[in-house]
């Protein structure tokens, strides 16, 4: 994938969303046999109140001057959620983003953020960059995920999920984690389409992983704002970890991910034991 991938992305994204909606769902009669699933382009144009030619130009990537009102109308017809609607605006008008700050300096985590991580003694926490590289972590975050045992180039969530054989053992619900990872990476790929390292990452994963290639072709976009992740730890056993993400105004390219187990839960007790075990092994050596 190179920096010009957005030229075809808006069409692929819109076609994938048209395919999800049946004519009957939007009050249209379905006559005869359809060559493609879902809504036709002319039906989307009709429901959105634009000409068919205008909509076709948009799907062909020739709608860089399309207005917010038109994009909002198309989003309404295709029933896009908030994240999908924001993504559509990003990929439909890539030229308006030229000159924006790219994540070249995202690998530098401020000392204050590192102190904040260390203060979260009962919550495994780490910082992700826009390529989903793991940039910093606290002691419990390392005890759960083993970041320090990975080579710097391998401290990347998509690489662990799709290219590390241990990834499928680490995540009992691997398919759900993998789909979420791809959907979030696609959001960032839209935001930073000119970042060569991010484009190279998507290209590498597409070549090396059939699962990634298939999921990427689904064109799903989703923010990882919060949720629950299960991790099978070799020492602590199965951990059920609710998580929250925080984006920092002073470093919008970086996100803090913090696991927040319910106090008194089995997972919280296992994390406490894991923290003690890690402190002991760190003090005495492996």
Coordinates of C-alpha atoms in Angstrom, one line a residue:
X1 CA 0.0 0.0 0.0
X2 CA 1.4 3.4 -0.9
X3 CA 0.3 7.0 -0.2
X4 CA -2.0 7.0 -3.2
X5 CA -4.3 4.3 -1.8
X6 CA -7.0 6.8 -0.9
X7 CA -7.7 7.4 -4.5
X8 CA -9.7 4.1 -4.7
X9 CA -10.6 3.9 -1.0
X10 CA -13.7 6.1 -1.1
X11 CA -15.2 4.0 -3.9
X12 CA -14.4 0.7 -2.2
X13 CA -15.7 2.0 1.1
X14 CA -19.0 3.3 -0.3
X15 CA -19.5 0.1 -2.3
X16 CA -19.0 -2.0 0.8
X17 CA -21.6 0.1 2.6
X18 CA -24.1 -0.1 -0.2
X19 CA -23.9 -3.8 -0.2
X20 CA -25.0 -4.0 3.4
X21 CA -28.4 -2.4 2.8
X22 CA -31.3 -4.1 1.0
X23 CA -33.8 -1.9 -1.0
X24 CA -36.7 -2.9 1.2
X25 CA -34.9 -1.5 4.2
X26 CA -35.1 2.0 2.7
X27 CA -38.5 1.8 1.2
X28 CA -37.5 0.8 -2.3
X29 CA -39.1 -2.0 -4.2
X30 CA -36.8 -4.8 -5.4
X31 CA -37.6 -5.8 -9.0
X32 CA -35.9 -8.5 -10.9
X33 CA -32.5 -10.1 -10.3
X34 CA -29.7 -7.9 -9.0
X35 CA -26.1 -8.4 -10.2
X36 CA -24.7 -7.0 -7.0
X37 CA -26.0 -7.1 -3.4
X38 CA -27.5 -4.1 -1.7
X39 CA -28.3 -0.7 -3.1
X40 CA -27.4 0.4 -6.6
X41 CA -25.5 3.7 -7.1
X42 CA -28.5 5.3 -8.7
X43 CA -30.6 4.4 -5.7
X44 CA -28.2 5.9 -3.3
X45 CA -28.1 9.1 -5.4
X46 CA -31.9 9.2 -5.5
X47 CA -32.2 8.8 -1.7
X48 CA -29.4 11.3 -1.0
X49 CA -30.9 13.9 -3.4
X50 CA -27.9 14.2 -5.7
X51 CA -27.5 13.4 -9.4
X52 CA -26.4 9.9 -10.4
X53 CA -23.4 11.4 -12.3
X54 CA -22.3 13.3 -9.2
X55 CA -22.5 10.2 -7.0
X56 CA -20.5 8.2 -9.5
X57 CA -17.8 10.8 -9.6
X58 CA -17.6 10.6 -5.8
X59 CA -17.2 6.8 -5.9
X60 CA -14.5 7.2 -8.5
X61 CA -12.5 9.5 -6.2
X62 CA -13.3 12.7 -8.2
X63 CA -15.4 14.4 -5.5
X64 CA -12.7 16.2 -3.5
X65 CA -14.9 19.3 -3.4
X66 CA -18.0 17.5 -2.1
X67 CA -19.8 19.4 0.6
X68 CA -20.5 18.3 4.1
X69 CA -24.3 18.4 3.4
X70 CA -23.9 15.8 0.5
X71 CA -21.7 13.6 2.6
X72 CA -24.1 13.8 5.5
X73 CA -27.0 12.8 3.2
X74 CA -25.0 9.8 1.8
X75 CA -24.1 8.8 5.4
X76 CA -27.8 8.9 6.3
X77 CA -28.8 6.7 3.4
X78 CA -26.0 4.2 4.0
X79 CA -26.7 4.3 7.8
X80 CA -23.1 5.1 8.7
X81 CA -22.3 5.4 12.4
X82 CA -20.3 8.3 13.8
X83 CA -16.9 6.7 13.1
X84 CA -17.8 5.6 9.6
X85 CA -19.2 9.1 8.8
X86 CA -15.9 10.7 10.0
X87 CA -13.9 8.2 7.9
X88 CA -16.0 9.0 4.8
X89 CA -15.2 12.7 5.2
X90 CA -11.5 11.8 5.5
X91 CA -11.2 9.6 2.5
X92 CA -13.5 11.7 0.3
X93 CA -11.5 14.9 0.7
X94 CA -7.9 13.8 1.1
X95 CA -6.4 17.0 -0.4
X96 CA -7.8 19.1 2.4
X97 CA -5.5 17.3 4.7
X98 CA -2.3 18.1 2.9
X99 CA 0.1 19.9 5.1
X100 CA -1.3 18.6 8.4
X101 CA 1.2 17.4 10.9
X102 CA 2.2 13.8 10.3
X103 CA 3.1 11.4 13.1
X104 CA 6.9 11.6 12.6
X105 CA 7.6 12.6 16.2
X106 CA 5.0 10.2 17.7
X107 CA 7.6 7.9 19.1
X108 CA 8.6 10.4 21.7
X109 CA 6.6 10.1 24.9
X110 CA 6.8 13.0 27.3
X111 CA 8.3 12.3 30.8
X112 CA 5.1 13.4 32.4
X113 CA 3.1 10.7 30.5
X114 CA 5.6 8.1 31.7
X115 CA 5.2 9.3 35.3
X116 CA 1.4 9.0 34.8
X117 CA 1.7 5.4 33.6
X118 CA 3.9 4.5 36.6
X119 CA 1.4 6.0 39.0
X120 CA -1.2 3.6 37.8
X121 CA 0.1 0.8 39.9
X122 CA -3.0 -1.4 39.8
X123 CA -3.9 -0.9 36.2
X124 CA -1.8 -2.3 33.3
X125 CA -1.3 0.6 31.0
X126 CA 0.6 1.5 27.9
X127 CA 0.8 4.2 25.1
X128 CA 0.0 3.5 21.5
X129 CA 1.2 5.6 18.5
X130 CA -0.8 6.1 15.3
X131 CA 0.7 2.9 13.8
X132 CA -0.4 1.0 16.9
X133 CA 3.3 0.8 18.0
X134 CA 3.7 0.4 21.7
X135 CA 5.7 3.4 22.8
X136 CA 5.7 3.2 26.6
X137 CA 4.2 1.1 29.4
X138 CA 4.1 0.7 33.1
X139 CA 5.3 -2.3 35.1
X140 CA 2.0 -4.1 35.2
X141 CA 1.4 -3.5 31.6
X142 CA 4.7 -5.1 30.8
X143 CA 3.9 -8.0 33.1
X144 CA 0.6 -8.7 31.3
X145 CA 1.8 -8.1 27.7
X146 CA 5.5 -8.8 27.8
X147 CA 6.5 -5.7 25.8
X148 CA 10.1 -5.6 27.1
X149 CA 10.7 -9.1 25.8
X150 CA 10.0 -8.0 22.2
X151 CA 12.4 -6.4 19.9
X152 CA 11.6 -2.7 19.4
X153 CA 10.4 -3.3 15.8
X154 CA 8.0 -6.0 17.0
X155 CA 6.3 -3.8 19.6
X156 CA 3.3 -3.3 17.4
X157 CA -0.2 -4.6 18.1
X158 CA -1.1 -5.6 14.5
X159 CA 2.3 -7.4 14.1
X160 CA 1.7 -9.3 17.4
X161 CA -1.9 -10.2 16.4
X162 CA -1.3 -11.3 12.8
X163 CA 2.4 -12.2 12.5
X164 CA 3.4 -13.6 15.9
X165 CA 2.3 -17.3 16.3
X166 CA 1.9 -16.7 20.0
X167 CA -0.7 -14.1 19.3
X168 CA -3.5 -16.7 18.9
X169 CA -2.6 -18.2 22.2
X170 CA -2.4 -14.8 23.9
X171 CA -5.9 -13.8 22.8
X172 CA -8.6 -16.5 23.4
X173 CA -11.1 -14.4 21.4
X174 CA -8.5 -13.9 18.6
X175 CA -10.9 -13.3 15.7
X176 CA -12.7 -10.5 17.6
X177 CA -9.3 -8.9 18.6
X178 CA -8.0 -9.2 15.1
X179 CA -11.1 -7.6 13.5
X180 CA -11.0 -4.7 16.1
X181 CA -7.3 -4.2 15.4
X182 CA -7.8 -4.0 11.6
X183 CA -10.8 -1.6 12.0
X184 CA -8.8 0.7 14.2
X185 CA -5.7 0.6 12.0
X186 CA -7.9 1.5 9.0
X187 CA -9.2 4.6 10.8
X188 CA -5.6 5.7 11.4
X189 CA -4.6 4.8 7.8
X190 CA -7.2 7.3 6.6
X191 CA -6.0 10.0 9.0
X192 CA -2.4 9.6 8.1
X193 CA -2.5 8.4 4.5
X194 CA 0.8 10.1 3.7
X195 CA 2.7 8.4 6.5
X196 CA 5.1 6.0 4.6
X197 CA 5.7 3.8 7.7
X198 CA 2.0 3.2 8.2
X199 CA 1.5 2.4 4.6
X200 CA 4.4 0.0 4.7
X201 CA 2.9 -1.7 7.7
X202 CA -0.4 -2.3 6.0
X203 CA 1.5 -3.6 2.9
X204 CA 3.6 -6.0 5.0
X205 CA 0.6 -7.4 6.9
X206 CA -1.3 -7.8 3.6
X207 CA 1.5 -9.8 2.1
X208 CA 2.3 -12.0 5.1
X209 CA -1.2 -12.6 6.6
X210 CA -4.1 -14.0 4.7
X211 CA -6.4 -13.2 7.7
X212 CA -5.3 -9.6 7.7
X213 CA -5.8 -9.3 3.9
X214 CA -9.3 -10.7 4.1
X215 CA -10.3 -8.4 7.1
X216 CA -8.8 -5.4 5.4
X217 CA -10.9 -6.0 2.4
X218 CA -14.0 -5.7 4.5
X219 CA -13.4 -1.9 4.9
X220 CA -14.6 -1.9 8.6
X221 CA -13.7 1.2 10.6
X222 CA -14.0 1.3 14.3
X223 CA -12.4 3.3 17.2
X224 CA -11.1 1.3 20.1
X225 CA -12.4 3.8 22.7
X226 CA -13.4 1.2 25.3
X227 CA -14.3 -2.5 25.6
X228 CA -13.2 -5.8 27.1
X229 CA -10.3 -7.9 26.1
X230 CA -9.4 -11.4 27.3
X231 CA -5.8 -12.4 27.6
X232 CA -4.5 -15.9 28.5
X233 CA -1.4 -15.2 30.6
X234 CA 1.2 -18.0 31.0
X235 CA 1.5 -17.2 34.8
X236 CA -1.7 -15.5 35.8
X237 CA -4.1 -17.6 33.7
X238 CA -7.2 -16.1 32.0
X239 CA -7.6 -12.4 32.5
X240 CA -10.8 -10.5 31.6
X241 CA -9.7 -6.9 31.2
X242 CA -12.1 -4.0 30.6
X243 CA -10.2 -1.2 29.0
X244 CA -10.5 2.6 28.5
X245 CA -8.5 4.7 26.1
X246 CA -7.4 8.3 26.6
X247 CA -6.2 10.7 23.9
X248 CA -4.0 13.5 25.2
X249 CA -4.5 17.1 23.8
X250 CA -0.8 17.7 23.9
X251 CA -0.1 14.6 22.0
X252 CA -3.1 13.7 19.8
X253 CA -1.2 11.1 17.9
X254 CA -0.7 9.1 21.1
X255 CA -3.3 7.1 23.1
X256 CA -3.1 5.7 26.6
X257 CA -4.7 2.3 27.0
X258 CA -5.5 1.3 30.5
X259 CA -7.0 -2.0 31.7
X260 CA -9.5 -1.4 34.4
X261 CA -10.6 -4.6 36.1
X262 CA -13.4 -4.5 38.7
X263 CA -11.9 -4.2 42.2
X264 CA -12.3 -7.4 44.0
X265 CA -12.8 -9.4 40.8
X266 CA -10.8 -12.6 40.1
X267 CA -8.9 -10.7 37.4
X268 CA -8.0 -7.9 39.9
X269 CA -6.7 -10.5 42.3
X270 CA -4.7 -12.3 39.6
X271 CA -3.2 -9.0 38.5
X272 CA -2.1 -8.2 42.1
X273 CA -0.4 -11.6 42.3
X274 CA 1.2 -11.0 38.9
X275 CA 2.5 -7.7 40.0
X276 CA 4.1 -9.3 43.1
X277 CA 5.5 -12.1 41.0
X278 CA 7.0 -9.6 38.6
X279 CA 8.5 -7.5 41.3
X280 CA 10.1 -10.6 42.8
X281 CA 11.6 -11.9 39.6
X282 CA 12.8 -8.4 38.7
X283 CA 14.6 -8.1 42.1
X284 CA 16.1 -11.6 42.0
X285 CA 16.5 -12.2 38.3
X286 CA 14.8 -14.8 36.1

